PDB file of C-alpha atoms in Angstrom:
ATOM      1  CA  MET C   1     -26.815 -20.451  12.176  1.00 53.00           C
ATOM      2  CA  THR C   2     -25.212 -17.040  12.681  1.00 52.00           C
ATOM      3  CA  THR C   3     -22.212 -15.714  10.870  1.00 57.00           C
ATOM      4  CA  ASP C   4     -19.904 -13.024  12.168  1.00 59.00           C
ATOM      5  CA  THR C   5     -20.204 -10.162   9.704  1.00 68.00           C
ATOM      6  CA  LYS C   6     -18.258  -7.626  11.754  1.00 81.00           C
ATOM      7  CA  LYS C   7     -16.465  -5.278   9.411  1.00 91.00           C
ATOM      8  CA  ILE C   8     -12.732  -4.875  10.070  1.00 95.00           C
ATOM      9  CA  THR C   9     -11.576  -1.260   9.819  1.00 97.00           C
ATOM     10  CA  LEU C  10      -8.473   0.648  10.931  1.00 98.00           C
ATOM     11  CA  ASP C  11      -7.921   4.312  11.679  1.00 98.00           C
ATOM     12  CA  ILE C  12      -4.473   5.918  11.329  1.00 97.00           C
ATOM     13  CA  ASN C  13      -3.350   4.648  14.754  1.00 97.00           C
ATOM     14  CA  GLY C  14      -4.288   1.085  13.811  1.00 97.00           C
ATOM     15  CA  ILE C  15      -2.519   1.440  10.461  1.00 98.00           C
ATOM     16  CA  LYS C  16       0.692   2.530  12.210  1.00 96.00           C
ATOM     17  CA  GLU C  17       0.637  -0.746  14.141  1.00 95.00           C
ATOM     18  CA  TYR C  18       0.912  -2.668  10.855  1.00 95.00           C
ATOM     19  CA  LEU C  19       3.228  -0.406   8.829  1.00 93.00           C
ATOM     20  CA  PRO C  20       6.738   0.782   9.701  1.00 88.00           C
ATOM     21  CA  HIS C  21       6.266   3.831   7.426  1.00 89.00           C
ATOM     22  CA  ARG C  22       5.917   7.304   8.893  1.00 91.00           C
ATOM     23  CA  TYR C  23       5.553  10.838   7.555  1.00 90.00           C
ATOM     24  CA  PRO C  24       6.169  11.721   4.769  1.00 92.00           C
ATOM     25  CA  LEU C  25       5.921   8.184   3.333  1.00 94.00           C
ATOM     26  CA  LEU C  26       2.924   6.789   5.181  1.00 97.00           C
ATOM     27  CA  LEU C  27       0.405   6.743   2.322  1.00 98.00           C
ATOM     28  CA  VAL C  28      -2.627   4.975   3.803  1.00 98.00           C
ATOM     29  CA  ASP C  29      -5.080   7.088   5.821  1.00 98.00           C
ATOM     30  CA  ARG C  30      -7.833   4.604   6.651  1.00 98.00           C
ATOM     31  CA  VAL C  31      -8.719   0.957   6.099  1.00 98.00           C
ATOM     32  CA  LEU C  32     -12.378   0.631   5.191  1.00 98.00           C
ATOM     33  CA  ASP C  33     -12.723  -3.152   5.076  1.00 98.00           C
ATOM     34  CA  VAL C  34     -10.591  -6.284   5.330  1.00 98.00           C
ATOM     35  CA  GLU C  35     -11.391  -9.872   4.482  1.00 97.00           C
ATOM     36  CA  LEU C  36      -8.446 -11.709   6.032  1.00 97.00           C
ATOM     37  CA  GLY C  37      -6.547 -13.856   3.554  1.00 96.00           C
ATOM     38  CA  LYS C  38      -8.440 -12.344   0.625  1.00 98.00           C
ATOM     39  CA  ARG C  39      -8.788  -8.591   0.167  1.00 98.00           C
ATOM     40  CA  ILE C  40      -8.605  -5.101   1.640  1.00 98.00           C
ATOM     41  CA  THR C  41     -10.045  -1.677   0.801  1.00 98.00           C
ATOM     42  CA  ALA C  42      -8.263   1.448   2.061  1.00 98.00           C
ATOM     43  CA  ILE C  43      -8.082   5.151   1.252  1.00 98.00           C
ATOM     44  CA  LYS C  44      -5.465   7.839   0.759  1.00 98.00           C
ATOM     45  CA  ASN C  45      -6.735  11.413   1.019  1.00 98.00           C
ATOM     46  CA  VAL C  46      -4.632  13.457  -1.380  1.00 98.00           C
ATOM     47  CA  THR C  47      -4.038  17.028  -0.207  1.00 96.00           C
ATOM     48  CA  VAL C  48      -2.167  19.950  -1.733  1.00 95.00           C
ATOM     49  CA  ASN C  49      -0.002  20.095   1.416  1.00 94.00           C
ATOM     50  CA  GLU C  50       1.898  16.926   0.427  1.00 94.00           C
ATOM     51  CA  GLU C  51       5.618  17.563  -0.061  1.00 92.00           C
ATOM     52  CA  PHE C  52       5.791  15.981  -3.518  1.00 94.00           C
ATOM     53  CA  PHE C  53       3.393  18.565  -4.992  1.00 94.00           C
ATOM     54  CA  ASN C  54       6.058  21.276  -4.550  1.00 92.00           C
ATOM     55  CA  GLY C  55       7.961  19.782  -7.469  1.00 94.00           C
ATOM     56  CA  HIS C  56       5.471  17.472  -9.238  1.00 94.00           C
ATOM     57  CA  PHE C  57       4.331  19.819 -10.759  1.00 93.00           C
ATOM     58  CA  PRO C  58       4.179  23.404  -9.436  1.00 89.00           C
ATOM     59  CA  HIS C  59       1.921  24.536 -12.331  1.00 94.00           C
ATOM     60  CA  LYS C  60      -0.260  21.366 -12.353  1.00 95.00           C
ATOM     61  CA  PRO C  61      -0.021  19.240  -9.171  1.00 96.00           C
ATOM     62  CA  VAL C  62      -0.211  15.509  -9.938  1.00 97.00           C
ATOM     63  CA  MET C  63       0.506  12.638  -7.536  1.00 98.00           C
ATOM     64  CA  PRO C  64       3.541  10.698  -8.820  1.00 97.00           C
ATOM     65  CA  GLY C  65       2.701   7.252 -10.171  1.00 97.00           C
ATOM     66  CA  VAL C  66       5.402   5.618  -8.070  1.00 96.00           C
ATOM     67  CA  LEU C  67       3.703   6.957  -4.939  1.00 97.00           C
ATOM     68  CA  MET C  68       0.354   5.556  -6.057  1.00 98.00           C
ATOM     69  CA  ILE C  69       2.043   2.157  -6.472  1.00 98.00           C
ATOM     70  CA  GLU C  70       3.692   2.612  -3.049  1.00 97.00           C
ATOM     71  CA  ALA C  71       0.298   3.382  -1.474  1.00 98.00           C
ATOM     72  CA  LEU C  72      -1.058   0.150  -2.977  1.00 98.00           C
ATOM     73  CA  ALA C  73       1.967  -1.781  -1.687  1.00 97.00           C
ATOM     74  CA  GLN C  74       1.444  -0.373   1.813  1.00 97.00           C
ATOM     75  CA  THR C  75      -2.200  -1.436   1.625  1.00 98.00           C
ATOM     76  CA  ALA C  76      -1.059  -4.918   0.566  1.00 97.00           C
ATOM     77  CA  ALA C  77       1.407  -5.063   3.469  1.00 96.00           C
ATOM     78  CA  ILE C  78      -1.372  -4.272   5.956  1.00 97.00           C
ATOM     79  CA  LEU C  79      -3.450  -7.115   4.484  1.00 97.00           C
ATOM     80  CA  SER C  80      -0.518  -9.546   4.704  1.00 95.00           C
ATOM     81  CA  PHE C  81       0.375  -8.672   8.297  1.00 95.00           C
ATOM     82  CA  MET C  82      -3.277  -8.869   9.358  1.00 96.00           C
ATOM     83  CA  THR C  83      -3.704 -12.202   7.534  1.00 95.00           C
ATOM     84  CA  MET C  84      -0.629 -13.602   9.323  1.00 93.00           C
ATOM     85  CA  ASN C  85      -1.949 -12.145  12.616  1.00 94.00           C
ATOM     86  CA  VAL C  86       1.435 -10.446  13.084  1.00 92.00           C
ATOM     87  CA  LYS C  87       2.337  -6.863  13.882  1.00 92.00           C
ATOM     88  CA  PRO C  88       5.733  -5.944  12.466  1.00 90.00           C
ATOM     89  CA  ASP C  89       8.523  -4.844  14.766  1.00 86.00           C
ATOM     90  CA  GLU C  90      11.062  -2.084  14.076  1.00 80.00           C
ATOM     91  CA  ASN C  91      13.168  -4.549  12.060  1.00 82.00           C
ATOM     92  CA  SER C  92      10.421  -5.671   9.658  1.00 84.00           C
ATOM     93  CA  VAL C  93      10.838  -4.524   6.081  1.00 84.00           C
ATOM     94  CA  VAL C  94       8.550  -5.161   3.111  1.00 86.00           C
ATOM     95  CA  TYR C  95      10.397  -5.338  -0.209  1.00 91.00           C
ATOM     96  CA  PHE C  96       9.071  -5.256  -3.750  1.00 92.00           C
ATOM     97  CA  VAL C  97       9.914  -8.410  -5.664  1.00 95.00           C
ATOM     98  CA  GLY C  98       8.143  -7.302  -8.820  1.00 96.00           C
ATOM     99  CA  ILE C  99       5.540  -5.048 -10.354  1.00 97.00           C
ATOM    100  CA  ASP C 100       3.772  -6.342 -13.451  1.00 98.00           C
ATOM    101  CA  ASN C 101       1.075  -4.965 -15.709  1.00 98.00           C
ATOM    102  CA  ALA C 102       1.111  -1.506 -14.110  1.00 97.00           C
ATOM    103  CA  ARG C 103      -1.150   0.894 -15.967  1.00 98.00           C
ATOM    104  CA  PHE C 104      -1.837   4.518 -15.139  1.00 98.00           C
ATOM    105  CA  LYS C 105      -5.271   5.525 -16.377  1.00 98.00           C
ATOM    106  CA  ARG C 106      -5.941   8.996 -14.928  1.00 97.00           C
ATOM    107  CA  PRO C 107      -4.059  11.660 -12.975  1.00 97.00           C
ATOM    108  CA  VAL C 108      -4.576  11.982  -9.229  1.00 98.00           C
ATOM    109  CA  GLU C 109      -4.745  15.571  -8.008  1.00 97.00           C
ATOM    110  CA  PRO C 110      -5.107  17.419  -4.702  1.00 98.00           C
ATOM    111  CA  GLY C 111      -8.597  16.939  -3.303  1.00 97.00           C
ATOM    112  CA  ASP C 112      -8.948  13.417  -4.720  1.00 98.00           C
ATOM    113  CA  GLN C 113      -9.577  10.403  -2.530  1.00 98.00           C
ATOM    114  CA  LEU C 114      -7.656   7.383  -3.762  1.00 98.00           C
ATOM    115  CA  VAL C 115      -9.645   4.219  -3.014  1.00 98.00           C
ATOM    116  CA  MET C 116      -7.256   1.278  -2.979  1.00 98.00           C
ATOM    117  CA  GLU C 117      -8.407  -2.297  -3.426  1.00 98.00           C
ATOM    118  CA  VAL C 118      -5.911  -5.124  -3.071  1.00 98.00           C
ATOM    119  CA  GLU C 119      -6.607  -8.829  -3.467  1.00 98.00           C
ATOM    120  CA  ILE C 120      -4.205 -11.642  -2.584  1.00 98.00           C
ATOM    121  CA  LEU C 121      -3.678 -13.801  -5.656  1.00 98.00           C
ATOM    122  CA  ARG C 122      -1.279 -16.226  -3.965  1.00 97.00           C
ATOM    123  CA  GLN C 123       1.334 -16.621  -1.259  1.00 96.00           C
ATOM    124  CA  ALA C 124       4.161 -19.134  -1.474  1.00 94.00           C
ATOM    125  CA  ARG C 125       7.700 -19.395  -0.087  1.00 91.00           C
ATOM    126  CA  GLY C 126       7.520 -15.959   1.509  1.00 90.00           C
ATOM    127  CA  ILE C 127       6.429 -14.197  -1.704  1.00 95.00           C
ATOM    128  CA  TRP C 128       3.012 -12.554  -1.815  1.00 97.00           C
ATOM    129  CA  LYS C 129       1.322 -11.689  -5.123  1.00 98.00           C
ATOM    130  CA  TYR C 130      -1.547  -9.209  -5.267  1.00 98.00           C
ATOM    131  CA  LYS C 131      -3.927  -7.673  -7.779  1.00 98.00           C
ATOM    132  CA  ALA C 132      -4.066  -3.980  -6.906  1.00 98.00           C
ATOM    133  CA  THR C 133      -6.308  -1.179  -8.157  1.00 98.00           C
ATOM    134  CA  ALA C 134      -6.657   2.430  -7.052  1.00 98.00           C
ATOM    135  CA  SER C 135      -9.542   4.582  -8.220  1.00 98.00           C
ATOM    136  CA  VAL C 136     -10.929   8.072  -7.789  1.00 98.00           C
ATOM    137  CA  ASP C 137     -14.694   8.606  -7.967  1.00 98.00           C
ATOM    138  CA  GLY C 138     -15.121   5.076  -9.313  1.00 98.00           C
ATOM    139  CA  LYS C 139     -12.642   5.597 -12.179  1.00 98.00           C
ATOM    140  CA  VAL C 140      -9.444   3.528 -12.191  1.00 98.00           C
ATOM    141  CA  ALA C 141      -6.334   5.661 -11.692  1.00 98.00           C
ATOM    142  CA  VAL C 142      -3.749   2.872 -11.510  1.00 98.00           C
ATOM    143  CA  GLU C 143      -3.760  -0.910 -11.530  1.00 98.00           C
ATOM    144  CA  GLY C 144      -1.181  -3.652 -11.527  1.00 98.00           C
ATOM    145  CA  ASP C 145       0.104  -6.881 -10.045  1.00 98.00           C
ATOM    146  CA  LEU C 146       2.453  -6.459  -7.089  1.00 98.00           C
ATOM    147  CA  MET C 147       4.831  -9.011  -5.628  1.00 98.00           C
ATOM    148  CA  CYS C 148       6.387  -8.442  -2.211  1.00 96.00           C
ATOM    149  CA  THR C 149       8.262 -10.247   0.510  1.00 94.00           C
ATOM    150  CA  ILE C 150       8.541  -9.486   4.207  1.00 87.00           C
ATOM    151  CA  ARG C 151      11.968  -9.749   5.799  1.00 85.00           C
ATOM    152  CA  GLY C 152      13.837  -8.688   8.891  1.00 78.00           C
ATOM    153  CA  ALA C 153      16.145  -5.739   8.174  1.00 66.00           C
ATOM    154  CA  ALA C 154      19.298  -7.650   9.184  1.00 64.00           C
ATOM    155  CA  GLU C 155      18.355 -10.703   7.102  1.00 65.00           C
ATOM    156  CA  ALA C 156      17.750  -8.598   3.987  1.00 54.00           C
ATOM    157  CA  THR C 157      20.989  -6.683   4.425  1.00 53.00           C
ATOM    158  CA  MET C 158      23.021  -9.867   4.882  1.00 43.00           C
ATOM    159  CA  LYS C 159      21.615 -11.317   1.666  1.00 50.00           C
ATOM    160  CA  GLY C 160      22.323  -8.098  -0.228  1.00 47.00           C
ATOM    161  CA  ALA C 161      18.687  -7.320  -0.990  1.00 48.00           C
ATOM    162  CA  ALA C 162      17.970  -3.774  -2.079  1.00 49.00           C
ATOM    163  CA  PRO C 163      15.095  -1.790  -0.556  1.00 53.00           C
ATOM    164  CA  ALA C 164      11.995  -1.299  -2.706  1.00 51.00           C
ATOM    165  CA  ASP C 165      13.053   2.282  -3.417  1.00 48.00           C
ATOM    166  CA  GLY C 166      15.988   0.958  -5.446  1.00 47.00           C
ATOM    167  CA  SER C 167      18.671   2.529  -3.239  1.00 42.00           C
ATOM    168  CA  THR C 168      21.801   0.571  -2.470  1.00 40.00           C
ATOM    169  CA  GLU C 169      22.013   1.582   1.174  1.00 40.00           C
ATOM    170  CA  GLY C 170      21.802  -1.321   3.630  1.00 37.00           C
TER     171      GLY C 170
END
């Protein structure tokens, strides 16, 4: 009996097929491993050239926590789309439904490699719940439970849903 143990990986071009995000908000650089329907491991290479370091903070550059959570959410979205065997179109939007138990344990600085691990806890009625952890050099930087839903842009606008960034623009 043979089992297929082929490792699923994605480079940046493969990632762009599963995420609508683009510079400067595409926060996943490589997918290292995927177990469809279960888990994903991806990385974000943090460099001093990132726009947010100009203001956060000029004297001590630190990656904003909300961007670490966003990077985890993007990783989760890749896992969900791959699990559904669907590539999003230009109208697909992934919205946060909730973020629970978020804890920030260490700063992330230029030169760090953020290793993101996301596990699907459950999926029901269009809501996905994940356990997400990002670490640097084996030390947890941020962890939390994320809940997201995937919608078409027109559908979300008609129902009055707000984008995950909290803006009120439709």
